[in-house]
PDB file of C-alpha atoms in Angstrom:
ATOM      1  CA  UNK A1120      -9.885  13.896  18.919  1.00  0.00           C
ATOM      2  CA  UNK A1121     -11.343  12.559  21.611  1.00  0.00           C
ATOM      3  CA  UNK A1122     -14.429  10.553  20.120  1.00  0.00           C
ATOM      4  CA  UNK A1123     -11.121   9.296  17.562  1.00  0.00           C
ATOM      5  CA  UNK A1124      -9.332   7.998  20.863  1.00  0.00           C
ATOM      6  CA  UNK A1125     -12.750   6.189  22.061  1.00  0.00           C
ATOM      7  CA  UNK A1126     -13.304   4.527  18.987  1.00  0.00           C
ATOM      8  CA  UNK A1127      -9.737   2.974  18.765  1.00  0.00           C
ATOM      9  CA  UNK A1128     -10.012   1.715  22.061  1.00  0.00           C
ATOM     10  CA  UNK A1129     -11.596  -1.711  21.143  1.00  0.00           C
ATOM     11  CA  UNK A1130      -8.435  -1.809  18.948  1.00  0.00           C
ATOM     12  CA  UNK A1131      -5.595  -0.893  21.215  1.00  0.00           C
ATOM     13  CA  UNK A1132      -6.650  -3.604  24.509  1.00  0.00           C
ATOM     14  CA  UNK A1133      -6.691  -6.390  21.225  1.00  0.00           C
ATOM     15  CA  UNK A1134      -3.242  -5.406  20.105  1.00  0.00           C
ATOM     16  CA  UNK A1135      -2.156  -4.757  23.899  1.00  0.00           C
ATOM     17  CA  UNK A1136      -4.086  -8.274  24.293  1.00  0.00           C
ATOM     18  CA  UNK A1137      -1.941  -9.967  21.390  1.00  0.00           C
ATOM     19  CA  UNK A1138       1.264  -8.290  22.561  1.00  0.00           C
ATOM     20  CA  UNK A1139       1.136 -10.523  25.959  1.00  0.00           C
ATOM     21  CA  UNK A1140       0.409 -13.426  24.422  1.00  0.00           C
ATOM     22  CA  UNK A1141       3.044 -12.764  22.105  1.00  0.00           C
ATOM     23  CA  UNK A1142       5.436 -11.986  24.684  1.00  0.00           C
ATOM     24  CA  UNK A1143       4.657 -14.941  26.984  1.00  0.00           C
ATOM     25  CA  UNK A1144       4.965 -17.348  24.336  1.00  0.00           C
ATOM     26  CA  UNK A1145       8.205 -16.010  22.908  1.00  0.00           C
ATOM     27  CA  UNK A1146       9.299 -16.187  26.731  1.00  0.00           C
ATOM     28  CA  UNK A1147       8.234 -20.086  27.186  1.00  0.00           C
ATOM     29  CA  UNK A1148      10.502 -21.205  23.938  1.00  0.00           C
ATOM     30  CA  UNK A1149      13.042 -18.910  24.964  1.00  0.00           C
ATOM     31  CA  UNK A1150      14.925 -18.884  21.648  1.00  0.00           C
ATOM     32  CA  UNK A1151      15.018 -15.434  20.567  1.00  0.00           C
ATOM     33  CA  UNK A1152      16.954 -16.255  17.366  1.00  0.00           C
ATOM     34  CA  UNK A1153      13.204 -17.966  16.262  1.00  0.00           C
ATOM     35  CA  UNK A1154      10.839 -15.748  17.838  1.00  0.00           C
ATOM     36  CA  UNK A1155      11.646 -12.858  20.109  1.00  0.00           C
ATOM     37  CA  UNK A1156       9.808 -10.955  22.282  1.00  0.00           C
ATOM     38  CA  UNK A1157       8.169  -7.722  21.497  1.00  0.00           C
ATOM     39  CA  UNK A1158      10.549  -6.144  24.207  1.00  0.00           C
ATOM     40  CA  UNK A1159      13.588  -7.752  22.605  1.00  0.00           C
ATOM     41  CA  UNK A1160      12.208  -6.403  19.453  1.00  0.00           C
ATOM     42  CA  UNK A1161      11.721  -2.477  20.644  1.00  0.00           C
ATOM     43  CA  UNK A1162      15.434  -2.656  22.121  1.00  0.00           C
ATOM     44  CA  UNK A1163      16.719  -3.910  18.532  1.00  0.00           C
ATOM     45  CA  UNK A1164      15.178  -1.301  16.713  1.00  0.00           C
ATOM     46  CA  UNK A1165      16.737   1.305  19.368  1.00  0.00           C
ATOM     47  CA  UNK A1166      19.742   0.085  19.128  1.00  0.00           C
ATOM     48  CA  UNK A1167      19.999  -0.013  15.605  1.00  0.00           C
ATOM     49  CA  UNK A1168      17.902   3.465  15.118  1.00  0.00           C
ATOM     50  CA  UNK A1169      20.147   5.560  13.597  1.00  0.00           C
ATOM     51  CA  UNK A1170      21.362   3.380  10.502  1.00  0.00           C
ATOM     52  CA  UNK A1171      17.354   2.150  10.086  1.00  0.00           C
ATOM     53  CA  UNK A1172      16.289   5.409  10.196  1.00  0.00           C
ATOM     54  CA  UNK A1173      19.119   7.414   8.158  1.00  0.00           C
ATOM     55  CA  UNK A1174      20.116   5.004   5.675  1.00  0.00           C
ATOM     56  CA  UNK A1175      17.449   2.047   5.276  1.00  0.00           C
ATOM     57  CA  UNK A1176      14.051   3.779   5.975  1.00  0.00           C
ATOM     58  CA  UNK A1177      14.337   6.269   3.457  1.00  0.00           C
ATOM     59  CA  UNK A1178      15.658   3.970   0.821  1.00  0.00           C
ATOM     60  CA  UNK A1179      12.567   1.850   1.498  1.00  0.00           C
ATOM     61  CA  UNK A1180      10.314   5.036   1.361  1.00  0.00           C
ATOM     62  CA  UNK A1181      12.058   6.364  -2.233  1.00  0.00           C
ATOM     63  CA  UNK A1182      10.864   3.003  -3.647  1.00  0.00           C
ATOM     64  CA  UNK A1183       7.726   2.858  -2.245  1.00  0.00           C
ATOM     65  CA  UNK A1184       7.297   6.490  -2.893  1.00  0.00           C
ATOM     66  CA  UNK A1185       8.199   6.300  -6.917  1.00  0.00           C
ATOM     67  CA  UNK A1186       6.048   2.629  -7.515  1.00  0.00           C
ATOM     68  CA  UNK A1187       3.086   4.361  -6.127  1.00  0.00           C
ATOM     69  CA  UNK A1188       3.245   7.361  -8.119  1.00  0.00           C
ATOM     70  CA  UNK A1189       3.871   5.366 -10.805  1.00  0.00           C
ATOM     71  CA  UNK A1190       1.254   2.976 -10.285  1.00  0.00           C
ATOM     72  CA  UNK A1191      -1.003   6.133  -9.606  1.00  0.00           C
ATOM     73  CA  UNK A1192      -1.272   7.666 -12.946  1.00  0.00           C
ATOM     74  CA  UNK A1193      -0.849   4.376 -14.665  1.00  0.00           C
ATOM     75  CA  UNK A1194      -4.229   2.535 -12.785  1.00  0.00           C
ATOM     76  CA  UNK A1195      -6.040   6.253 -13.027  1.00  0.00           C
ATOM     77  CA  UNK A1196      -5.209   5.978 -16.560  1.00  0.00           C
ATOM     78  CA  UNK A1197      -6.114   3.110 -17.745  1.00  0.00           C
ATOM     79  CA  UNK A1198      -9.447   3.356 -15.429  1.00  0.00           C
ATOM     80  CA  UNK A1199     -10.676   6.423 -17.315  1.00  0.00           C
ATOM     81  CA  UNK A1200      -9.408   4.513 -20.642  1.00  0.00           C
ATOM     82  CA  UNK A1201     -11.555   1.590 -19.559  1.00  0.00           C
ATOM     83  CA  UNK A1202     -14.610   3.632 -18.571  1.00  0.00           C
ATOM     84  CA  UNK A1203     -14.928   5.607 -21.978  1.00  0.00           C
ATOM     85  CA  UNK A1204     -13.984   3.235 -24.903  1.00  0.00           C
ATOM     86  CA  UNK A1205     -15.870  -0.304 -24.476  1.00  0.00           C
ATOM     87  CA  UNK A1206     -13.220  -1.845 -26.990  1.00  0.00           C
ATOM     88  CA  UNK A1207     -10.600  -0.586 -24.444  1.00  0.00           C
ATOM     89  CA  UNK A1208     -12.232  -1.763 -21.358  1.00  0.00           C
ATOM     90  CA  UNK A1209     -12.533  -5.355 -23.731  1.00  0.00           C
ATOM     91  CA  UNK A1210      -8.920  -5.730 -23.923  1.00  0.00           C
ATOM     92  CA  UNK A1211      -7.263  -4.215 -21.283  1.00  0.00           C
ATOM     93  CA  UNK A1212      -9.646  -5.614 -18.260  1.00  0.00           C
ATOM     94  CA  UNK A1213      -8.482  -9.395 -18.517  1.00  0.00           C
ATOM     95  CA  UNK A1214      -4.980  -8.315 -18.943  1.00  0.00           C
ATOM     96  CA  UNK A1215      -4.962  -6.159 -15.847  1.00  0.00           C
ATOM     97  CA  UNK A1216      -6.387  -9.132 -13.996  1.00  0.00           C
ATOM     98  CA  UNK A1217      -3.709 -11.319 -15.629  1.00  0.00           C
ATOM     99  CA  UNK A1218      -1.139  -9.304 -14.751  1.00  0.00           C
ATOM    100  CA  UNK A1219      -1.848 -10.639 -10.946  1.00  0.00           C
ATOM    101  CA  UNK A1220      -1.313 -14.133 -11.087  1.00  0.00           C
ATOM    102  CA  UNK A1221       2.476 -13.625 -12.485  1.00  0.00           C
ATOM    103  CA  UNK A1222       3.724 -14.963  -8.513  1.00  0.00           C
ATOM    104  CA  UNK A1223       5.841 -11.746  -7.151  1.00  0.00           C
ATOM    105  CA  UNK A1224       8.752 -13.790  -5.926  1.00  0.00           C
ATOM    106  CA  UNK A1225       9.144 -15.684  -9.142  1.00  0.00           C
ATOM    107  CA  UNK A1226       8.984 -12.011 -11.476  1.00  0.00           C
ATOM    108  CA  UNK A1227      11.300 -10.091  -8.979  1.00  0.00           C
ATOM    109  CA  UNK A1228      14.286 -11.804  -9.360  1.00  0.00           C
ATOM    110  CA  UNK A1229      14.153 -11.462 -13.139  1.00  0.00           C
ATOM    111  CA  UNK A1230      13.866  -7.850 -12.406  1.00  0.00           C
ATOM    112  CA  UNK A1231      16.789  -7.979 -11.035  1.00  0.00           C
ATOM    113  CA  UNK A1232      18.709  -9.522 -13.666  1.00  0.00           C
ATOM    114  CA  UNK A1233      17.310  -7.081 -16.158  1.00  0.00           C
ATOM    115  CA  UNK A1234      17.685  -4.113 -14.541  1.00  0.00           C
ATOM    116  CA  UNK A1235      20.702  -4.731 -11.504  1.00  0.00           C
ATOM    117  CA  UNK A1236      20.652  -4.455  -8.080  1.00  0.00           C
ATOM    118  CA  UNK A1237      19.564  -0.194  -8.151  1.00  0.00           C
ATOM    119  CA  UNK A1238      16.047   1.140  -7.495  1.00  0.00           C
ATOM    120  CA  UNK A1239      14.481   0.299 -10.985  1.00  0.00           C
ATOM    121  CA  UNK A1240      13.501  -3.153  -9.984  1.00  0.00           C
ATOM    122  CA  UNK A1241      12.492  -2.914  -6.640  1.00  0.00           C
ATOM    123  CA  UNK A1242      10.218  -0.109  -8.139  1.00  0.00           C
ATOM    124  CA  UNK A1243       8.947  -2.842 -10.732  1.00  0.00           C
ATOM    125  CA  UNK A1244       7.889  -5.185  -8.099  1.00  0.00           C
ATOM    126  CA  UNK A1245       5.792  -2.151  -6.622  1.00  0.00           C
ATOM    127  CA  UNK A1246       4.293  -0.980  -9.600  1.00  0.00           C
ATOM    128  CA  UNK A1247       3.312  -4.597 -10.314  1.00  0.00           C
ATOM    129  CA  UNK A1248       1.919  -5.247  -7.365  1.00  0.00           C
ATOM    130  CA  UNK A1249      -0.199  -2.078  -6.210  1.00  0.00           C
ATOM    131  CA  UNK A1250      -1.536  -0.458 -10.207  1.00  0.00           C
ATOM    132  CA  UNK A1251      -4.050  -3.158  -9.812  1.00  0.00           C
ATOM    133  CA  UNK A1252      -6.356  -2.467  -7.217  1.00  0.00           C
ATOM    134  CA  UNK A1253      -5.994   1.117  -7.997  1.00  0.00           C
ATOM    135  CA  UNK A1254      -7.132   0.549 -11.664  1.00  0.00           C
ATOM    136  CA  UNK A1255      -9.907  -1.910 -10.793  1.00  0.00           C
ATOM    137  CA  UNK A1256     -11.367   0.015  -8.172  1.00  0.00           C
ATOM    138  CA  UNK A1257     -11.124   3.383  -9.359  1.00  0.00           C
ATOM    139  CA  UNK A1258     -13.090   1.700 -12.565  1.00  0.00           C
ATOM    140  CA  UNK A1259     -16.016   0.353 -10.355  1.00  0.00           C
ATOM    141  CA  UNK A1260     -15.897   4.390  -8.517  1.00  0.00           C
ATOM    142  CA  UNK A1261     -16.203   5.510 -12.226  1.00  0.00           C
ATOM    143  CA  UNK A1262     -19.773   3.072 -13.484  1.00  0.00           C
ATOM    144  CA  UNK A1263     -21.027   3.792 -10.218  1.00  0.00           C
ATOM    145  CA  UNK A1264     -22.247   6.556 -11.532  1.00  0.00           C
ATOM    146  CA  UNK A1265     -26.098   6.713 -11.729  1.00  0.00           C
ATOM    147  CA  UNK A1266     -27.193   6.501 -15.495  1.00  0.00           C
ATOM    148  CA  UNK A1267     -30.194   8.840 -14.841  1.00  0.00           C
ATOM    149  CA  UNK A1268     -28.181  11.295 -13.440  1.00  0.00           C
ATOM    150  CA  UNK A1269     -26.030  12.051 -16.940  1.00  0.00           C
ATOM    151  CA  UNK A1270     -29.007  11.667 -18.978  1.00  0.00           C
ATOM    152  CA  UNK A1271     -30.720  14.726 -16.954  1.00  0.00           C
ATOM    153  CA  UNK A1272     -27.288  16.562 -17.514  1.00  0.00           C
ATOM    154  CA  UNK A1273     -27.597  15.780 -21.234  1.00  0.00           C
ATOM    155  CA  UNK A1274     -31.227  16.972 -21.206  1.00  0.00           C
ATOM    156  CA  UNK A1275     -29.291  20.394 -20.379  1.00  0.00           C
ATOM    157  CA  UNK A1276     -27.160  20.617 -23.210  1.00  0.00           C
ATOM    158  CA  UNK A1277     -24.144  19.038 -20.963  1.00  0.00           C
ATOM    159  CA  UNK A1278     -20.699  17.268 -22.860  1.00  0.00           C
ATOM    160  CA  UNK A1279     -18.989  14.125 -21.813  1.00  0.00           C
ATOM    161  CA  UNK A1280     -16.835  15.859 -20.148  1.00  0.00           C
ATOM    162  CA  UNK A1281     -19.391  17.835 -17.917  1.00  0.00           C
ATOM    163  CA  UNK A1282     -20.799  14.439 -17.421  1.00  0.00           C
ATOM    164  CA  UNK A1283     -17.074  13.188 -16.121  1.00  0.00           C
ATOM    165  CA  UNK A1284     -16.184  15.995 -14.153  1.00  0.00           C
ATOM    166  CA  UNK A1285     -19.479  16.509 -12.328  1.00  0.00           C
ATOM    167  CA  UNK A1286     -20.873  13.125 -11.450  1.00  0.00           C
ATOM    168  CA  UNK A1287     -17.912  10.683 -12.307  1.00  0.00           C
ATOM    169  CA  UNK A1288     -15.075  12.060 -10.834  1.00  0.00           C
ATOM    170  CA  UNK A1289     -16.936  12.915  -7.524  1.00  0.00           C
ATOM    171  CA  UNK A1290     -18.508   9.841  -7.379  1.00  0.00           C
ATOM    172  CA  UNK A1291     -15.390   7.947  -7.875  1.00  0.00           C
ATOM    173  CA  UNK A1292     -13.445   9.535  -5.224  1.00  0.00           C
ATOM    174  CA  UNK A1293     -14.538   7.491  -1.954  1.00  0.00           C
ATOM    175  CA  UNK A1294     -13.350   4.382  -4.508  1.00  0.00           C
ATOM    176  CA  UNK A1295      -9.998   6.755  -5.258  1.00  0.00           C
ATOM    177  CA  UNK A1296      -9.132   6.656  -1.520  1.00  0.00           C
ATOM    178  CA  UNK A1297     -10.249   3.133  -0.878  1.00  0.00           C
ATOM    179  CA  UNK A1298      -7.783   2.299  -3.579  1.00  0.00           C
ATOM    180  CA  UNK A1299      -4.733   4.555  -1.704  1.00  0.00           C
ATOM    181  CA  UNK A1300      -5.569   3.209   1.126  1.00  0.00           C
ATOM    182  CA  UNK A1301      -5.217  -0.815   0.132  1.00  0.00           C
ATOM    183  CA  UNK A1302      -2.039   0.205  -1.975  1.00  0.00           C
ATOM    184  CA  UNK A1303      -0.084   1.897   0.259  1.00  0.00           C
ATOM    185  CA  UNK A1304       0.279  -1.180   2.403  1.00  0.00           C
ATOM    186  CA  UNK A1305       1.234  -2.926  -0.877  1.00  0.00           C
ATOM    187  CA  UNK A1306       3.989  -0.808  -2.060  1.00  0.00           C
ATOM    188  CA  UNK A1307       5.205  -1.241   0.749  1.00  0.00           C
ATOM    189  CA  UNK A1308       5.364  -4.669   0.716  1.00  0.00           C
ATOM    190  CA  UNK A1309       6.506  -4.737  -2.966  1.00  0.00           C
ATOM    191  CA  UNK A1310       9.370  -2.995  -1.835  1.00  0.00           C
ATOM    192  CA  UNK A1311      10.040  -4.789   0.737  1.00  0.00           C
ATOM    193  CA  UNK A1312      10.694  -7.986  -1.533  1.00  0.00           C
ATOM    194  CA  UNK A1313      12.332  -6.425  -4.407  1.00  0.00           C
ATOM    195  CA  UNK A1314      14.590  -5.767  -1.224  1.00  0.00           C
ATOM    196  CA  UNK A1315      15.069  -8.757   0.066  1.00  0.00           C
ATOM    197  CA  UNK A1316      15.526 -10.552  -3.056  1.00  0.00           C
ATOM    198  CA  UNK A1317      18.427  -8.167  -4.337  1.00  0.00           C
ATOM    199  CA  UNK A1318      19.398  -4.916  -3.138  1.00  0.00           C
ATOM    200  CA  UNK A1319      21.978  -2.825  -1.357  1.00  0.00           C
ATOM    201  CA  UNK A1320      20.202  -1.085   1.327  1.00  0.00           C
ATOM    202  CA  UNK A1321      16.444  -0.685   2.232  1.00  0.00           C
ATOM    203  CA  UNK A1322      14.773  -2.459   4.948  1.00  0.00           C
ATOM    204  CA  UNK A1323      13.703  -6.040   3.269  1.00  0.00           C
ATOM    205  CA  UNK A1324      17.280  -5.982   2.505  1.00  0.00           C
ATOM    206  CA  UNK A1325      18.630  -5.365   6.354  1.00  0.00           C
ATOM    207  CA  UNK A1326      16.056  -8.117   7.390  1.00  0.00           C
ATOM    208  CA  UNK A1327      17.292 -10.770   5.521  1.00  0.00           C
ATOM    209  CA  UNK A1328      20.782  -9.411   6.391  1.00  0.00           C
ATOM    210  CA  UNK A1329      19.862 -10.067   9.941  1.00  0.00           C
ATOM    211  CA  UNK A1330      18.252 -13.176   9.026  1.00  0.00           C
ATOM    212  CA  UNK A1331      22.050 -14.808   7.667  1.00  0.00           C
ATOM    213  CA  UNK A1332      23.350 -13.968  11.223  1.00  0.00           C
ATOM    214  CA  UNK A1333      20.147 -15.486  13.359  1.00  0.00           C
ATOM    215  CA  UNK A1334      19.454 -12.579  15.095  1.00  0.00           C
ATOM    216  CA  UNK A1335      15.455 -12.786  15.469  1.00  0.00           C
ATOM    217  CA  UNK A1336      14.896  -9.458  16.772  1.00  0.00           C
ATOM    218  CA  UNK A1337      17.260  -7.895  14.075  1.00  0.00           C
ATOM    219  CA  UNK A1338      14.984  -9.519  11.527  1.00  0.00           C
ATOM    220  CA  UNK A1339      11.426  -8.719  13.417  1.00  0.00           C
ATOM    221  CA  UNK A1340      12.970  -4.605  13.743  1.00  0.00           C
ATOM    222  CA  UNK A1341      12.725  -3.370  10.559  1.00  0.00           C
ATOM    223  CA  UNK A1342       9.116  -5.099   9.787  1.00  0.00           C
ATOM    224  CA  UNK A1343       7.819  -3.358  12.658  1.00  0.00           C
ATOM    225  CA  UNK A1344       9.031   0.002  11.148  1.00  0.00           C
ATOM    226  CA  UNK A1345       7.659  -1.404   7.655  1.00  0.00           C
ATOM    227  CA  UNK A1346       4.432  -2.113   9.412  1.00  0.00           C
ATOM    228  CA  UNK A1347       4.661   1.571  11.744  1.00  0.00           C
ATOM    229  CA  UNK A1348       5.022   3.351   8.359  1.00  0.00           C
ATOM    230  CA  UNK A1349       2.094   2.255   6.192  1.00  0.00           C
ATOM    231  CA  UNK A1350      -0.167   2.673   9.121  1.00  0.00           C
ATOM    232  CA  UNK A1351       1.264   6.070   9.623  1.00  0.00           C
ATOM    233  CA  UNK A1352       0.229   6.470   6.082  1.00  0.00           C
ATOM    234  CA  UNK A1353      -2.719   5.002   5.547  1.00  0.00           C
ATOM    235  CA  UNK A1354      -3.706   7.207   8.781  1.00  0.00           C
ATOM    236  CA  UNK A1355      -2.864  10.155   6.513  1.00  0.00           C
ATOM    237  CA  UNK A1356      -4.767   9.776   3.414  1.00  0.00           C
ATOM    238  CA  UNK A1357      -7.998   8.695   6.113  1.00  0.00           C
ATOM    239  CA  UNK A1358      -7.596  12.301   7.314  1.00  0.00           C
ATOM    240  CA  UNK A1359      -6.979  13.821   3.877  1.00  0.00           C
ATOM    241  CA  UNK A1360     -10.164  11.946   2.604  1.00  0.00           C
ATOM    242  CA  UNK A1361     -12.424  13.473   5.657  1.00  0.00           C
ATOM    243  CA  UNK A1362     -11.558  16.608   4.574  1.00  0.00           C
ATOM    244  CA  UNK A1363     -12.076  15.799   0.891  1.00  0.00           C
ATOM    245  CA  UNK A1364     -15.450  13.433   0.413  1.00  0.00           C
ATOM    246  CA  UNK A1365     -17.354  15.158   3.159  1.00  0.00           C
ATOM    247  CA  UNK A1366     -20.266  14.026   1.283  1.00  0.00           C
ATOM    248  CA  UNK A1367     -19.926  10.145   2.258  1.00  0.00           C
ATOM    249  CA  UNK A1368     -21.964   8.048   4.208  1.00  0.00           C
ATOM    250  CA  UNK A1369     -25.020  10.702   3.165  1.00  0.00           C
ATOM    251  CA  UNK A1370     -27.942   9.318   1.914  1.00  0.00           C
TER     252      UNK A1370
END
């Protein structure tokens, strides 16, 4: 805990660093309605705690929580579908990358219209933005796999599937967690749009709600929670990962 603290330090006089300069500046224009202060910001999100964190949080959360799962089995999927069958990995790679120039904030709104203002198509945007770097990496985790190593299992009489679940799988995993950890900040932010583009609660939503009335630290409240959340989480699957790929950063 305490080496943890010592190594973070470097990180929290940058942000503390940032937050003055941020403060000071918003202080010298002295129009909150553009940028507010960090203070201003922290006595918004009091102030409006209980219907952020009752009502808009977890609607925010659901989505993000659903597109991720979603994206989870779907990029695991077609990873391992992509790492056994050539012809698959042939015609599924460029589509995958394809599927990431579509520009989120012209797709979303079509969402939408197709599927209404419920959860569906914020959950769209998610998916859409975070399967990728979960199928892509979690591909590379599965070729990294030294070639010597299965040929000495096959010297022993063992399957493909001895060969998967003994050298692929493990040495996919750091990749697996790598992947969590760059789309959980994603989904997030998926979520966030399908929000603010159409939706009846959620925090993108109350944002751009605050944004109509020009209240700058009503807009700047919920992103921090957005931003308090995924680092929360992220922060989470670091610790789960410790206690899962003890093996990394062995020679």
């Amino acid at each position: 805990m305490r080496k943890a603290c010592k190594q973070n330090i470097p990180a929290m006089i940058f942000l503390f660093v940032l937050l003055m300069i941020w403060q000071l500046g918003a202080m010298k224009v002295n129009a909150a309605y553009i940028l507010p202060t960090p203070v201003q910001i922290l006595k918004k999100l009091w102030e409006l705690r209980e219907v952020l964190f009752t009502v808009h949080l977890p609607s925010t959360m659901l989505v993000t929580a659903i597109g991720l799962l979603i994206s989870l089995v779907l990029g695991l999927g077609l990873a391992v579908l992509m790492d056994v069958s050539p012809f698959w990995q042939k015609a599924l790679y460029p589509v995958v990358v394809a599927s990431q120039t579509i520009p989120t904030t012209a797709i979303a709104p079509l969402f939408v219209l197709w599927f209404g203002y419920g959860i569906w198509s914020k959950v769209l945007v998610t998916v859409l933005i975070t399967f990728f770097p979960i199928t892509i990496t979690v591909y590379d985790g599965l070729r990294s796999a030294k070639v010597e190593m299965a040929e000495l299992l096959v010297t022993y009489g063992a399957t493909k599937r001895d060969i998967f679940l003994k050298i692929k799988v493990p040495c996919a995993l750091p990749y697996f967690f790598s992947a969590i950890k760059m789309a959980i900040p994603m989904s997030i932010i998926g979520a966030a749009i399908g929000e603010w583009l159409g939706a009846q609660s959620g925090l993108g939503y109350f944002s751009r709600r605050m944004m109509t009335q020009l209240d700058g630290a009503g807009v700047f409240a919920p992103i921090v929670l957005l931003s308090a959340a995924a680092m929360l989480a992220v922060a989470l699957i670091a610790l789960l990962e410790k206690k899962v790929v003890r093996w990394r950063g062995e020679s």
